[in-house]
């Protein structure tokens, strides 16, 4: 997870969708089941993955990119070899040669080492976006489609 459960709990309570008492009770259930709080909240329908990403993105001050609903091209994704994409938990979805800018959806857009690596790899500026692990898996499937 990009940010701690404690921080996420605070953010969810602060936005008013859930009370502190409710989140504490839900956290106890998650602990009993041995699963992370966010996964439990999503499985119980208390929180959607998209809403969670929006909360995290707002906190990190980065935009969210949903690879399953927003358009992108396979040839752009393939600018980053699959093994690098999977290792860095990232997917390229736009390249602007004029501005020397690459837009990258990442599981952790605050990963400075990953951002620096991508900047050196492309020799361009990197504009990071937050993406869920599920969205990245969707993008990685494009590599498999090319092989078939």
Short mmCIF file of C-alpha atoms in Angstrom, two decimals:
data_model
loop_
_atom_site.label_atom_id
_atom_site.label_comp_id
_atom_site.label_asym_id
_atom_site.label_seq_id
_atom_site.Cartn_x
_atom_site.Cartn_y
_atom_site.Cartn_z
CA UNK A 1 0.00 0.00 0.00
CA UNK A 2 1.20 3.47 -0.86
CA UNK A 3 0.07 4.95 2.46
CA UNK A 4 -0.62 3.36 5.82
CA UNK A 5 -3.98 2.05 6.97
CA UNK A 6 -3.82 4.59 9.82
CA UNK A 7 -3.58 7.45 7.32
CA UNK A 8 -6.34 6.01 5.15
CA UNK A 9 -8.58 5.65 8.21
CA UNK A 10 -8.04 9.31 9.04
CA UNK A 11 -8.70 10.42 5.46
CA UNK A 12 -11.93 8.42 5.22
CA UNK A 13 -13.19 9.77 8.54
CA UNK A 14 -12.18 13.34 7.62
CA UNK A 15 -14.18 13.23 4.39
CA UNK A 16 -17.27 12.25 6.36
CA UNK A 17 -18.32 9.04 4.66
CA UNK A 18 -17.68 6.96 7.76
CA UNK A 19 -17.34 7.65 11.47
CA UNK A 20 -14.27 6.92 13.58
CA UNK A 21 -16.26 4.34 15.56
CA UNK A 22 -17.38 2.56 12.37
CA UNK A 23 -13.86 2.44 10.96
CA UNK A 24 -12.47 1.07 14.24
CA UNK A 25 -15.09 -1.69 14.27
CA UNK A 26 -14.40 -2.56 10.62
CA UNK A 27 -10.68 -2.61 11.35
CA UNK A 28 -11.26 -5.13 14.17
CA UNK A 29 -13.12 -7.41 11.73
CA UNK A 30 -10.31 -7.04 9.18
CA UNK A 31 -7.72 -7.97 11.81
CA UNK A 32 -9.77 -11.01 12.86
CA UNK A 33 -9.84 -12.16 9.25
CA UNK A 34 -6.13 -11.35 8.81
CA UNK A 35 -6.60 -9.07 5.82
CA UNK A 36 -5.63 -5.42 5.25
CA UNK A 37 -8.27 -2.87 6.20
CA UNK A 38 -8.67 -1.48 2.69
CA UNK A 39 -9.20 -4.94 1.19
CA UNK A 40 -11.81 -5.66 3.85
CA UNK A 41 -13.61 -2.34 3.23
CA UNK A 42 -13.74 -3.05 -0.50
CA UNK A 43 -14.91 -6.66 0.00
CA UNK A 44 -17.72 -5.46 2.29
CA UNK A 45 -18.86 -2.78 -0.16
CA UNK A 46 -17.95 0.02 2.25
CA UNK A 47 -15.44 1.45 -0.20
CA UNK A 48 -14.84 1.09 -3.93
CA UNK A 49 -11.36 0.66 -5.38
CA UNK A 50 -11.91 3.81 -7.45
CA UNK A 51 -12.88 5.86 -4.39
CA UNK A 52 -9.88 4.52 -2.48
CA UNK A 53 -7.62 5.60 -5.36
CA UNK A 54 -9.21 9.04 -5.39
CA UNK A 55 -8.62 9.44 -1.63
CA UNK A 56 -4.99 8.30 -1.96
CA UNK A 57 -4.42 10.43 -5.07
CA UNK A 58 -5.77 13.52 -3.34
CA UNK A 59 -3.54 12.85 -0.32
CA UNK A 60 -0.45 12.33 -2.51
CA UNK A 61 -1.45 15.23 -4.77
CA UNK A 62 -1.29 13.11 -7.92
CA UNK A 63 -4.05 12.42 -10.43
CA UNK A 64 -5.63 8.98 -10.73
CA UNK A 65 -5.62 7.11 -14.02
CA UNK A 66 -8.01 4.20 -14.46
CA UNK A 67 -6.46 1.97 -17.12
CA UNK A 68 -9.69 0.02 -17.52
CA UNK A 69 -11.94 2.97 -18.36
CA UNK A 70 -9.71 5.66 -19.84
CA UNK A 71 -8.41 5.23 -23.39
CA UNK A 72 -4.78 4.41 -24.12
CA UNK A 73 -2.99 2.66 -26.95
CA UNK A 74 -1.18 -0.67 -26.81
CA UNK A 75 1.84 0.68 -28.72
CA UNK A 76 2.28 3.36 -26.03
CA UNK A 77 2.13 0.79 -23.22
CA UNK A 78 4.79 -1.24 -25.04
CA UNK A 79 7.26 1.67 -24.93
CA UNK A 80 8.18 0.24 -21.55
CA UNK A 81 9.23 -3.44 -21.76
CA UNK A 82 6.99 -5.76 -19.79
CA UNK A 83 9.62 -6.88 -17.29
CA UNK A 84 10.43 -3.26 -16.42
CA UNK A 85 6.75 -2.34 -16.21
CA UNK A 86 6.03 -5.22 -13.84
CA UNK A 87 9.13 -4.58 -11.72
CA UNK A 88 8.40 -0.87 -11.36
CA UNK A 89 4.62 -1.51 -11.07
CA UNK A 90 3.99 1.03 -13.81
CA UNK A 91 2.36 1.40 -17.22
CA UNK A 92 2.96 4.11 -19.79
CA UNK A 93 -0.27 5.52 -21.19
CA UNK A 94 0.85 8.66 -23.03
CA UNK A 95 4.03 10.04 -24.59
CA UNK A 96 4.33 13.68 -25.64
CA UNK A 97 7.49 14.03 -27.71
CA UNK A 98 7.08 17.78 -28.16
CA UNK A 99 6.99 18.40 -24.42
CA UNK A 100 9.48 15.56 -23.74
CA UNK A 101 6.99 14.08 -21.29
CA UNK A 102 5.84 10.55 -20.51
CA UNK A 103 2.68 9.94 -18.48
CA UNK A 104 2.95 6.84 -16.33
CA UNK A 105 0.33 5.12 -14.19
CA UNK A 106 2.01 3.68 -11.09
CA UNK A 107 0.98 1.72 -8.03
CA UNK A 108 3.22 4.05 -6.00
CA UNK A 109 3.62 7.41 -7.75
CA UNK A 110 5.69 8.70 -4.84
CA UNK A 111 8.45 6.12 -5.50
CA UNK A 112 11.36 8.48 -6.16
CA UNK A 113 13.74 5.71 -7.25
CA UNK A 114 11.17 4.37 -9.71
CA UNK A 115 10.47 7.83 -11.10
CA UNK A 116 14.19 8.56 -11.50
CA UNK A 117 14.71 5.24 -13.26
CA UNK A 118 11.87 5.95 -15.70
CA UNK A 119 13.18 9.48 -16.29
CA UNK A 120 16.59 8.08 -17.23
CA UNK A 121 15.10 5.23 -19.27
CA UNK A 122 13.00 7.56 -21.44
CA UNK A 123 15.31 10.58 -21.19
CA UNK A 124 12.13 12.60 -20.66
CA UNK A 125 10.19 14.09 -17.77
CA UNK A 126 7.79 11.71 -16.04
CA UNK A 127 4.29 12.72 -14.99
CA UNK A 128 3.14 10.12 -12.46
CA UNK A 129 -0.46 9.04 -11.96
CA UNK A 130 -1.87 6.66 -9.37
CA UNK A 131 -3.23 3.32 -10.60
CA UNK A 132 -4.57 0.35 -8.69
CA UNK A 133 -2.81 -3.03 -8.88
CA UNK A 134 -5.87 -4.33 -10.77
CA UNK A 135 -5.58 -1.55 -13.35
CA UNK A 136 -1.91 -2.34 -13.87
CA UNK A 137 -2.71 -6.04 -14.35
CA UNK A 138 -5.18 -4.98 -17.04
CA UNK A 139 -2.40 -3.04 -18.82
CA UNK A 140 0.04 -5.96 -18.48
CA UNK A 141 -2.46 -8.16 -20.34
CA UNK A 142 -1.76 -6.07 -23.44
CA UNK A 143 1.75 -7.54 -23.55
CA UNK A 144 0.23 -11.02 -23.62
CA UNK A 145 -2.21 -10.09 -26.40
CA UNK A 146 0.67 -9.06 -28.62
CA UNK A 147 2.29 -12.47 -28.18
CA UNK A 148 -0.84 -14.30 -29.42
#
